[in-house]
mmCIF file of C-alpha atoms and ligand atoms in Angstrom:
data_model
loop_
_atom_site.group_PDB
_atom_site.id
_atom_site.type_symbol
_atom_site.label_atom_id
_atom_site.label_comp_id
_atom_site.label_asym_id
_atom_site.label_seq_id
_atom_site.Cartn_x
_atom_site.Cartn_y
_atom_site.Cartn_z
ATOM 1 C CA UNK W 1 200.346 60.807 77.359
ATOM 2 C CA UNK W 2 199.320 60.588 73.693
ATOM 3 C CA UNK W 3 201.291 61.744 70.988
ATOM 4 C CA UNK W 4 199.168 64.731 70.104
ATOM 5 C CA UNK W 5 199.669 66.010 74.259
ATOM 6 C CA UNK W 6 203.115 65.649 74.180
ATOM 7 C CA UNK W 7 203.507 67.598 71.018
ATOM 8 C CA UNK W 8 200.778 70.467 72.344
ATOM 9 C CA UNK W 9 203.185 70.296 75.991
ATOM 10 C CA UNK W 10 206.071 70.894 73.645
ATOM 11 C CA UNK W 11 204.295 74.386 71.757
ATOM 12 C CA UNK W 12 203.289 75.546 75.163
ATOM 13 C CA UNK W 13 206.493 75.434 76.379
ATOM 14 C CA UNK W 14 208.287 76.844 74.066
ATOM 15 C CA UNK W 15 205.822 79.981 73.922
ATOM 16 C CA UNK W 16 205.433 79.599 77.616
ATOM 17 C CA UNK W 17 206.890 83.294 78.223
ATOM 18 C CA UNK W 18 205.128 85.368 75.435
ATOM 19 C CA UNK W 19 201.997 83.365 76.544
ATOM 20 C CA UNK W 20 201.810 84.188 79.640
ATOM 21 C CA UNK W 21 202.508 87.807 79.003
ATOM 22 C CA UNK W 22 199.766 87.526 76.754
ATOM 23 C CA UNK W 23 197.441 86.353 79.180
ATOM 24 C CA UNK W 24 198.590 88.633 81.950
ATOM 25 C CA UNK W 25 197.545 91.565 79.449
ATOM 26 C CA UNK W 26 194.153 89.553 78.791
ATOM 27 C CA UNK W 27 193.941 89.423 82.793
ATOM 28 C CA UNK W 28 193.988 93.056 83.266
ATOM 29 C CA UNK W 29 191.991 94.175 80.442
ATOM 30 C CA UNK W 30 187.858 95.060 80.311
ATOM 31 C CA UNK W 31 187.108 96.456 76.849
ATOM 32 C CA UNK W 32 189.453 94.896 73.982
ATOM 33 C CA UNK W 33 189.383 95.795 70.288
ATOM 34 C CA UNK W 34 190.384 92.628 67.929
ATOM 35 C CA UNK W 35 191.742 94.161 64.615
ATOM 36 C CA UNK W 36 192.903 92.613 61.407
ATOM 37 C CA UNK W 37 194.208 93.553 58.356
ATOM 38 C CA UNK W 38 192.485 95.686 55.165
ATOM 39 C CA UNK W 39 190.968 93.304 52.429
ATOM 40 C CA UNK W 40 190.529 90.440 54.936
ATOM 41 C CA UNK W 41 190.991 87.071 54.547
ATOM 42 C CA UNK W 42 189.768 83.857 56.072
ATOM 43 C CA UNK W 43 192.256 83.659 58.108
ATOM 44 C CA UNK W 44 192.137 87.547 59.267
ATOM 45 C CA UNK W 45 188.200 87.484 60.071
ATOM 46 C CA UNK W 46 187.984 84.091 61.466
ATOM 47 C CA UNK W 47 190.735 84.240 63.496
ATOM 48 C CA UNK W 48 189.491 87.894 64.668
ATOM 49 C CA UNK W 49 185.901 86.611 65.467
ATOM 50 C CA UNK W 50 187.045 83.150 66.887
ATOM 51 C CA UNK W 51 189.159 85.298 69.755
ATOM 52 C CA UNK W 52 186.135 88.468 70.242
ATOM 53 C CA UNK W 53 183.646 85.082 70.731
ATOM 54 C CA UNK W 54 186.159 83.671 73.524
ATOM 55 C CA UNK W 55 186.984 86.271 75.102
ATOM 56 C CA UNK W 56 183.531 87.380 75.057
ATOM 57 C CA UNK W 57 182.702 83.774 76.581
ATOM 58 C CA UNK W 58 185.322 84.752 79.444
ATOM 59 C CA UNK W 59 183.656 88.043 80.502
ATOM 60 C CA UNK W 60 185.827 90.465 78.709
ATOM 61 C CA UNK W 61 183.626 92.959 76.306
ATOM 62 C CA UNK W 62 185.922 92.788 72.924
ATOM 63 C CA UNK W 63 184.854 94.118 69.622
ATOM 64 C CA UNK W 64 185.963 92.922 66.060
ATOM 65 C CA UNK W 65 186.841 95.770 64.258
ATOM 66 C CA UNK W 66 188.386 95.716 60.421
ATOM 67 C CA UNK W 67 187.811 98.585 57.809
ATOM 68 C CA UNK W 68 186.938 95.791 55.380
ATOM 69 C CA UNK W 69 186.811 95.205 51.996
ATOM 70 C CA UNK W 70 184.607 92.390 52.342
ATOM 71 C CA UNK W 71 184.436 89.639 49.397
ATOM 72 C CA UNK W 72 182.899 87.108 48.713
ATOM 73 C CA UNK W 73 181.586 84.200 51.666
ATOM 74 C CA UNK W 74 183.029 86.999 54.036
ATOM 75 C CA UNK W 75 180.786 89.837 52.873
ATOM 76 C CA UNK W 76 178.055 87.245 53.271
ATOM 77 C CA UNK W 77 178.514 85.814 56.574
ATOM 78 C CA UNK W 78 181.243 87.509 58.593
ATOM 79 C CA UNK W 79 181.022 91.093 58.014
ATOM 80 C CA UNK W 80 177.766 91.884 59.603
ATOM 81 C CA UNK W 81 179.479 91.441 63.000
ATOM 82 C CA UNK W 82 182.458 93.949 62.592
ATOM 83 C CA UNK W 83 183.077 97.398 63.105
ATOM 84 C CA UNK W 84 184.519 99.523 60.492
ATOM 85 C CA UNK W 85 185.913 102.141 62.327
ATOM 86 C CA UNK W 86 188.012 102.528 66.388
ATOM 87 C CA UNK W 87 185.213 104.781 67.988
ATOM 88 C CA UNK W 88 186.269 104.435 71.562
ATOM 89 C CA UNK W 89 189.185 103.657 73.918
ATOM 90 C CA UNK W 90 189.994 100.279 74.694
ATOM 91 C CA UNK W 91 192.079 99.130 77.282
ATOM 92 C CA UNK W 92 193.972 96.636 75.006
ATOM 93 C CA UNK W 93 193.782 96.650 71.262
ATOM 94 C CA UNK W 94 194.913 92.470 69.908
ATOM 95 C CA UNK W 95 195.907 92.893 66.364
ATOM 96 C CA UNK W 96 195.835 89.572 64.040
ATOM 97 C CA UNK W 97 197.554 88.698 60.687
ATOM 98 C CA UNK W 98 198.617 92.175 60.361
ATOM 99 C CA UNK W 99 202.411 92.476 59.481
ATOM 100 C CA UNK W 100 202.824 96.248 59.678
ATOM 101 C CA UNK W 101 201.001 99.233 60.982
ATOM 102 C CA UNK W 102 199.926 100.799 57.276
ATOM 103 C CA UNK W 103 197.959 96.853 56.616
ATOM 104 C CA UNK W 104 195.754 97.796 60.043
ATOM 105 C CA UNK W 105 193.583 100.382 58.035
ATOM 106 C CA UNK W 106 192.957 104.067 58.153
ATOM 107 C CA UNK W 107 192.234 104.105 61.629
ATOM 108 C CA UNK W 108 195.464 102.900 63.113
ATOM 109 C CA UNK W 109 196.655 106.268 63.810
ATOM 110 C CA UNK W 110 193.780 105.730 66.951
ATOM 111 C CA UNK W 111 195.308 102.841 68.341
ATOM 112 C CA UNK W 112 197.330 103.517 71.364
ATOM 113 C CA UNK W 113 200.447 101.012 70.239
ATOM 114 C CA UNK W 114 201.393 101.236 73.902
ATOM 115 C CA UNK W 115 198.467 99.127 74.621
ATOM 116 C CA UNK W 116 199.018 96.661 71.830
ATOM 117 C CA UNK W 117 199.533 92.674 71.490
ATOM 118 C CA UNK W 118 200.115 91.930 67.556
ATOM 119 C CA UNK W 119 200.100 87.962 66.827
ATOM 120 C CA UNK W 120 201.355 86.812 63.522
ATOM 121 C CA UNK W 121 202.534 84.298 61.199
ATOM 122 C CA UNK W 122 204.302 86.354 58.638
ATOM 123 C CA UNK W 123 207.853 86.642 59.323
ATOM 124 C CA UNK W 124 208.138 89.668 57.468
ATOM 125 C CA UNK W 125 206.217 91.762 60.665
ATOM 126 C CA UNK W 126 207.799 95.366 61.583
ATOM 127 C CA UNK W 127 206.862 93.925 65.426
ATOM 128 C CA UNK W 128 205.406 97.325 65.410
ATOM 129 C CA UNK W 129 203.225 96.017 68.959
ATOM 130 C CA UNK W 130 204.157 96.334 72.485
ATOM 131 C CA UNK W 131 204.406 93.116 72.817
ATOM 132 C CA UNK W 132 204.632 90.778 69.611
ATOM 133 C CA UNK W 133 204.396 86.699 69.168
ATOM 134 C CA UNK W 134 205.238 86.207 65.727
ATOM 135 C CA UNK W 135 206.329 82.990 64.287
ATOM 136 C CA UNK W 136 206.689 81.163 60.977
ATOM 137 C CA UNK W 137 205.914 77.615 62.651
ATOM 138 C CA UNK W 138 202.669 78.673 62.299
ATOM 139 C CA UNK W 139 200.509 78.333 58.661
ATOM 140 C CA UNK W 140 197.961 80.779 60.281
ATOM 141 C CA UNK W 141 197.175 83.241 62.872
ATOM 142 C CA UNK W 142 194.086 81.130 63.661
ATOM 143 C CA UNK W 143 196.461 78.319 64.686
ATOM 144 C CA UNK W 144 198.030 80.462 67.096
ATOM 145 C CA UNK W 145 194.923 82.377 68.458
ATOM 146 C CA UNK W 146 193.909 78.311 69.235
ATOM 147 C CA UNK W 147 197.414 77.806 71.181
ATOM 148 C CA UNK W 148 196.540 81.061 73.103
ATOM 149 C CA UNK W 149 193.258 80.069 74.027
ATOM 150 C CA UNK W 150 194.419 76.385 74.909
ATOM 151 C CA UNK W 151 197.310 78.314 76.958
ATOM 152 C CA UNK W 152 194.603 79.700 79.057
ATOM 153 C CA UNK W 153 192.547 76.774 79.577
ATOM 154 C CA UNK W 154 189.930 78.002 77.768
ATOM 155 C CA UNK W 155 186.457 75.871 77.826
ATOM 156 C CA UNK W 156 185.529 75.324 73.913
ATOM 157 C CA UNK W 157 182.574 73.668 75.003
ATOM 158 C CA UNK W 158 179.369 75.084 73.699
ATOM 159 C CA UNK W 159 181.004 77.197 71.698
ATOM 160 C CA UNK W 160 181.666 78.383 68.097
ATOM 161 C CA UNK W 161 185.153 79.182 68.950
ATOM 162 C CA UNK W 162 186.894 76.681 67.076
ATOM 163 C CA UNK W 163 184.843 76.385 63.987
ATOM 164 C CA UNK W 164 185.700 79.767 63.705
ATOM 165 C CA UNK W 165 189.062 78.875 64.347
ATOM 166 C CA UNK W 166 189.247 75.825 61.948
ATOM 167 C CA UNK W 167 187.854 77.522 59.240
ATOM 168 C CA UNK W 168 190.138 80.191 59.526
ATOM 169 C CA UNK W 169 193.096 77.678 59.735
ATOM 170 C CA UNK W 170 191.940 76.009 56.173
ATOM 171 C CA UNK W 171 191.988 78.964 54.443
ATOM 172 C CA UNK W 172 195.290 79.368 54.680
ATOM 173 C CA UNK W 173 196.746 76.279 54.426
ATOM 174 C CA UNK W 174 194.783 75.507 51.622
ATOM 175 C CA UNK W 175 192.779 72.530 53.034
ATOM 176 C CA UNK W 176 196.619 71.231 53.670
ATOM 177 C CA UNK W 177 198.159 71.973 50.675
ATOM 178 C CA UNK W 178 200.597 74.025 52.363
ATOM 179 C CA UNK W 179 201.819 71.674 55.015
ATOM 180 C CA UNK W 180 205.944 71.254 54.388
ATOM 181 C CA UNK W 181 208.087 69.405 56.927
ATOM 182 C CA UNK W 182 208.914 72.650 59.202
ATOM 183 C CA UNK W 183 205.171 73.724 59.149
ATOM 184 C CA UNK W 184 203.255 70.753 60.416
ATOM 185 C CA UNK W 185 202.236 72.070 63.267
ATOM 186 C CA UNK W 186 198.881 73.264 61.672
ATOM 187 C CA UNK W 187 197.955 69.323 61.297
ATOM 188 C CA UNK W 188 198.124 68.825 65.194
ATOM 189 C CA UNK W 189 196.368 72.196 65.659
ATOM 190 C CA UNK W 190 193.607 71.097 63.398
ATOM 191 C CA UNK W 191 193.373 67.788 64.661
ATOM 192 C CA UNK W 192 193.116 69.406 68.613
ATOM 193 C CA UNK W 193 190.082 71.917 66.810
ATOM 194 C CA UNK W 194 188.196 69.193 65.751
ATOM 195 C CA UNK W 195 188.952 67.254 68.970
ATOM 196 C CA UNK W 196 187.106 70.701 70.623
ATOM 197 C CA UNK W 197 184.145 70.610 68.563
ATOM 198 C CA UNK W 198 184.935 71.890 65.097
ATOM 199 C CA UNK W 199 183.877 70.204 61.902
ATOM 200 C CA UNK W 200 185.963 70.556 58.795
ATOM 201 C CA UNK W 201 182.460 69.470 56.645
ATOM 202 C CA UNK W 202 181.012 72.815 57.527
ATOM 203 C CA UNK W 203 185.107 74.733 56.780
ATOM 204 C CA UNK W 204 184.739 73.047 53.740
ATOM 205 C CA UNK W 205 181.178 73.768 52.554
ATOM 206 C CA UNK W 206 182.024 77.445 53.614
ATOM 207 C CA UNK W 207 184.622 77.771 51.006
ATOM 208 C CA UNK W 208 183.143 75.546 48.637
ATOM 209 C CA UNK W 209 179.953 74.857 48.311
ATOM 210 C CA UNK W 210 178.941 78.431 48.113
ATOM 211 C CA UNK W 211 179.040 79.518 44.537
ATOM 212 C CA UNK W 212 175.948 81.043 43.031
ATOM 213 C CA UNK W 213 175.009 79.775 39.625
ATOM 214 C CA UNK W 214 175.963 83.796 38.001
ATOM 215 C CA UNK W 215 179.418 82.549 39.403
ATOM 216 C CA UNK W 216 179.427 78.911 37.425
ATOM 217 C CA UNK W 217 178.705 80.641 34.862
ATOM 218 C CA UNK W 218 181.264 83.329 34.335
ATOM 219 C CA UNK W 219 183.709 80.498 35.596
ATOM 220 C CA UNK W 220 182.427 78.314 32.617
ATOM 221 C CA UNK W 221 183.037 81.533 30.258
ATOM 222 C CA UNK W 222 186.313 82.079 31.728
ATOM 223 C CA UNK W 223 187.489 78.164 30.876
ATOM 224 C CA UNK W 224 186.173 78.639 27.526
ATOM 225 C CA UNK W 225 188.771 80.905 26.736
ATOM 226 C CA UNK W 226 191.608 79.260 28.377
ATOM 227 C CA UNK W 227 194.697 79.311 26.258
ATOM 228 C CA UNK W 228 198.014 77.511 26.396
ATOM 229 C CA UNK W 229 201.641 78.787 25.461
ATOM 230 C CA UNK W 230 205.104 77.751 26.093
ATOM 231 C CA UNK W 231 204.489 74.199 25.237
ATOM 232 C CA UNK W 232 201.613 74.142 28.183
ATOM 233 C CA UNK W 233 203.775 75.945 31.156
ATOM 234 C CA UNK W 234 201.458 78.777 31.042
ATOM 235 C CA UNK W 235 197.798 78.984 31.401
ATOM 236 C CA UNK W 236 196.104 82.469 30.746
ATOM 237 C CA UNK W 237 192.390 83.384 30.139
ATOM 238 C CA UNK W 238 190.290 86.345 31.264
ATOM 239 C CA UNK W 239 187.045 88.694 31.781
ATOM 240 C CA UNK W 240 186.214 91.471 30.877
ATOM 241 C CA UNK W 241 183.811 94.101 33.200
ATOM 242 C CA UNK W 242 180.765 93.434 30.137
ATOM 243 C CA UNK W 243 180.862 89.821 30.995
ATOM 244 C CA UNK W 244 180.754 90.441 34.783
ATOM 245 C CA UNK W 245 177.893 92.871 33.897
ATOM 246 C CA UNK W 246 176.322 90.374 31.764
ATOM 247 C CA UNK W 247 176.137 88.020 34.275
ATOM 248 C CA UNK W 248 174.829 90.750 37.160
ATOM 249 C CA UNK W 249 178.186 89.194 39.345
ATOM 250 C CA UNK W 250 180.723 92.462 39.617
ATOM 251 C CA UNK W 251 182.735 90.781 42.683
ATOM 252 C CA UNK W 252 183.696 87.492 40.662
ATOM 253 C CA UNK W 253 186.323 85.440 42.839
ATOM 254 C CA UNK W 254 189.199 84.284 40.537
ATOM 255 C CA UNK W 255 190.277 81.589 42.949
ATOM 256 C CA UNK W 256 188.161 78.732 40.888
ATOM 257 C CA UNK W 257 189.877 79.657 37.574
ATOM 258 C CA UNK W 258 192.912 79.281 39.209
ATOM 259 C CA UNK W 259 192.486 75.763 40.710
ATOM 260 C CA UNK W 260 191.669 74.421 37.134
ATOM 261 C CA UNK W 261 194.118 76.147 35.603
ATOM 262 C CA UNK W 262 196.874 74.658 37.764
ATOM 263 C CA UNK W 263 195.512 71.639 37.601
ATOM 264 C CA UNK W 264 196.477 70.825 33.904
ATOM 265 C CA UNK W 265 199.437 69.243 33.453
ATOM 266 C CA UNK W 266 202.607 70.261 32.975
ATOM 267 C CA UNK W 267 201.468 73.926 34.179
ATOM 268 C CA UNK W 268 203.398 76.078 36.004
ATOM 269 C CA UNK W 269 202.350 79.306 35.819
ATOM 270 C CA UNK W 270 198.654 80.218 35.488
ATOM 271 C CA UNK W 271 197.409 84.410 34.569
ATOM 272 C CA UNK W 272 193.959 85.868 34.531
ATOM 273 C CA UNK W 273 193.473 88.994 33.323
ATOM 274 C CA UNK W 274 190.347 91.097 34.612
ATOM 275 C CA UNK W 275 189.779 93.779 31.818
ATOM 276 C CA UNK W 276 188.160 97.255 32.525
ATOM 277 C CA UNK W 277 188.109 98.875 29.070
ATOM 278 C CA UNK W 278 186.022 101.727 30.331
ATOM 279 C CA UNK W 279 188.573 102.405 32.801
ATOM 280 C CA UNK W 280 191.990 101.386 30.815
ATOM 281 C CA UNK W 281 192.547 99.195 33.871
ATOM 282 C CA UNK W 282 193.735 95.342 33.744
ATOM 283 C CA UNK W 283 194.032 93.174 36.956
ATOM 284 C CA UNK W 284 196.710 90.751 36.348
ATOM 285 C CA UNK W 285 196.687 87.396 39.237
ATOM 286 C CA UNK W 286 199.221 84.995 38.486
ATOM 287 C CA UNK W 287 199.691 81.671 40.311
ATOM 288 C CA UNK W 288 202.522 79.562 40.093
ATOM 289 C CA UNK W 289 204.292 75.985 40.834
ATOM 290 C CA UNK W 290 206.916 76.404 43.352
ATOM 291 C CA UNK W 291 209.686 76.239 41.433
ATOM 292 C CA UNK W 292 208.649 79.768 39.879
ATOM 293 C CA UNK W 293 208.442 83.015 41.870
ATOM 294 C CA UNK W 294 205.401 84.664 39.774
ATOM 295 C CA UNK W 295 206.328 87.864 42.461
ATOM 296 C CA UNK W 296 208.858 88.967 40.049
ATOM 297 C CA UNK W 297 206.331 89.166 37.720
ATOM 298 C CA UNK W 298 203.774 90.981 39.736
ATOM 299 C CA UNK W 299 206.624 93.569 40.836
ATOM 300 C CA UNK W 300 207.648 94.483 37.227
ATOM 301 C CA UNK W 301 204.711 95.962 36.703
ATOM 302 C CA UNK W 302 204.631 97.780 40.085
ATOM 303 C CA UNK W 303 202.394 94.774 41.890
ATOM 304 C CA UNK W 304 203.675 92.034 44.390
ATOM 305 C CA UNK W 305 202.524 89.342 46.366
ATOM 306 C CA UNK W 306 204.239 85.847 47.228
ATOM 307 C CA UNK W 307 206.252 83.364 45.350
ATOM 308 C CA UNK W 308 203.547 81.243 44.421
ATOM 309 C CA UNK W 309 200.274 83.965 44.279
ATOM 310 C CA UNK W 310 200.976 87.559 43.130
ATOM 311 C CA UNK W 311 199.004 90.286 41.220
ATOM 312 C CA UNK W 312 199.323 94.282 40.120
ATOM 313 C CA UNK W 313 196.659 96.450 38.333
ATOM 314 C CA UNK W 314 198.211 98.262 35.242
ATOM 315 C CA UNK W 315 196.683 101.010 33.106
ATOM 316 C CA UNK W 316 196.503 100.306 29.460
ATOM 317 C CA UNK W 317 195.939 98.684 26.140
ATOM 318 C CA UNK W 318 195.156 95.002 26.602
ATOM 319 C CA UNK W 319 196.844 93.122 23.666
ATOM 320 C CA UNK W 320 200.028 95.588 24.758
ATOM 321 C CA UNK W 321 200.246 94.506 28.559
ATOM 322 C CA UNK W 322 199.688 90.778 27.527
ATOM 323 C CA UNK W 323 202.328 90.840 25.595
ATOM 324 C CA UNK W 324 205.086 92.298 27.955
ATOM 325 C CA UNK W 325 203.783 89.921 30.661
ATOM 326 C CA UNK W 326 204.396 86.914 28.258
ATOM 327 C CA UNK W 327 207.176 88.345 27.500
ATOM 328 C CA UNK W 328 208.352 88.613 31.464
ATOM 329 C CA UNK W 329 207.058 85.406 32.039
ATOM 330 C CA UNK W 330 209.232 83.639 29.154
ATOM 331 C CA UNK W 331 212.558 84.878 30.766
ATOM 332 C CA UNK W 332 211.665 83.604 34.288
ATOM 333 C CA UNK W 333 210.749 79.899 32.840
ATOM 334 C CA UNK W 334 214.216 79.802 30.973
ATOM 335 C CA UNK W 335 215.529 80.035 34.364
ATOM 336 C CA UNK W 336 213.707 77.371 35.593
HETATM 337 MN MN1 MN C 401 197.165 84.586 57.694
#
C-alpha cells in the first residue's frame, strides 16, 4: 500500500462509526437540503455544492440552500445555484461549516433538528445536530465532505465533485498557509482531490485571477495611503464609500490589501478602515502575525473574529476611533 492509502485507511477508521451513521442516514433519505452558514465562504458554498452535486450523482434529489450574502467570486459563480429560503420538507437536512444554530440563517427555525447531520471543523460547535462529526483535524469542512464521500465509495469520475471540493479546501487553508503539524491532514486530502480529478490551476485562478480592473484600482488607492507606526509593527490604510463610488465598485474585497500589508517586513498587525461618513459607520479588519491575537482588538469595540483575522463596525468620528484602536493596539504589542 502507498503511503497516502495507509494514511486515508487510518482517517476512515478512526471516523469509521460516525461515518457509517452518516451514510446509513444518506441511505434512507430521498429529498436532502445542504445548508451552510450566513455570509458564506469558500469553504461553506463549495463544500455545500460539492456534496448537493454527489449526492445528486447518486440518485438522491438534494438542494443547496444558504440565505446568502454573496461576495465577491461567490456572487459571481456560485450563488445562482442556491436557494435562499427552506420551502419544503426534507427528509434529512446536512448542515456544513455552521457552528451553531443562530449562523444557519433566518430560516433555521424550519429545520426539523431531529432530522439533522451537522459536519464541522470548528471546535467551538454547540453540536446542536442529531447527529454531529465535528473535528479540529480538519482545516475545512470540504476536507471532510471528501472523507465522507470517499467513505462511501463514491465514483468522482466525470464529475465536478472535487473541484468543488478542492477549491473549497484552499480557501481555507489559505493555499497551505495554514498547515501546522496537528493539521496536515488537509495536504493528503488535497493530494487524494487532485488524484480524483481536481486541478488546483483552476482553485487558484478562482481566487485570484479574478479581479476587475475598478478593483486594481481602488487596491492601488488603498496602498497609496498605507501608513506605518510603531517602528513598522502596524500597517493601517483605508477607503472611504466616495472612493468606492468613484470607482463604481461598492463590494470592494479587502483581502488584497491585506496580503501586501502583511507582507512588509517586520509587520505584525495590519488595519483597514472602510469609512461611511454619510452613515457615521467605520469597518475596522485587522489581521495579524500569530504571535498577536488582533480578537482582543476586534472585541473592545464590540466585534470579534479569530486570533489572527478579526473585525467590528463602530459608529463615529474617524480621527476619534483611529485613535483608540492605536491606542488598543499599542498595549497588546507591549505584551508581545
Ligand atoms: Mn470552514
Amino acid at each position: 500500500m502507498t503511503k497516502s492509502k495507509i494514511l486515508l485507511k487510518e482517517i476512515l477508521d478512526e471516523f469509521s462509526q460516525i461515518l457509517n451513521r452518516i451514510t446509513e442516514q444518506i441511505k434512507n433519505a430521498n429529498n436532502i437540503a445542504v445548508i451552510g452558514h450566513v455570509n458564506p465562504d469558500g469553504d461553506c458554498v463549495g463544500s455545500q455544492l460539492g456534496l448537493v452535486l454527489a449526492l445528486n450523482k447518486i440518485g438522491k434529489n438534494a438542494i443547496p440552500i444558504n440565505e446568502g450574502k454573496f461576495k465577491g467570486i461567490y456572487k459571481e459563480y456560485y450563488e445562482k445555484h442556491f436557494e435562499k429560503d427552506i420551502t419544503n420538507e426534507y427528509d434529512l437536512y446536512i448542515i456544513l461549516d455552521v457552528p451553531n444554530k443562530d449562523r444557519a440563517g433566518g430560516f433555521s427555525n424550519k429545520i426539523d433538528f431531529q432530522k439533522t447531520i451537522v459536519i464541522d471543523h470548528h471546535i467551538t460547535n454547540d453540536n446542536f445536530g442529531k447527529i454531529n462529526w465535528v473535528s479540529d483535524k480538519f482545516i475545512a469542512t470540504a476536507e471532510m465532505v471528501f472523507i465522507l464521500l470517499i467513505s462511501m465509495d463514491f465514483d468522482f469520475k466525470e464529475c465536478e465533485v472535487s473541484q468543488y471540493l478542492l477549491n473549497a479546501l484552499l480557501s481555507d487553508n489559505g493555499f497551505f498557509q495554514h498547515i501546522r503539524n496537528d493539521k496536515y491532514l488537509s495536504l493528503l486530502v488535497s493530494y487524494l482531490m487532485i488524484e480524483n480529478g481536481a486541478d488546483s490551476k483552476i482553485s487558484y485562478d478562482l481566487m485570484f485571477s479574478n479581479n476587475s480592473i475598478e478593483t486594481e484600482k481602488l487596491f492601488a488607492l488603498a496602498l497609496q495611503r498605507l501608513s506605518s507606526i510603531y517602528d513598522g509593527n502596524v500597517m493601517w490604510t483605508y477607503l472611504t464609500e466616495e472612493d468606492k463610488k468613484k470607482f463604481d465598485y461598492p463590494n470592494f474585497e479587502s483581502g488584497l490589501v491585506f496580503r501586501e500589508m502583511m507582507s512588509i517586513r517586520g509587520v505584525k498587525v495590519s488595519v483597514f478602515f472602510k469609512i461611511d461618513e454619510e452613515q457615521n459607520k467605520i469597518d475596522i479588519s485587522f489581521r495579524s502575525t500569530d504571535d498577536v491575537d488582533v480578537s482582543q482588538v476586534a472585541a473592545s469595540f464590540g466585534g470579534g473574529g479569530h486570533k489572527v483575522a478579526a473585525g467590528v463596525s463602530v459608529n463615529g468620528e474617524f480621527l476619534d476611533i483611529k485613535k483608540q484602536v492605536f491606542e488598543k493596539l499599542e498595549k497588546i504589542l507591549q505584551k508581545t
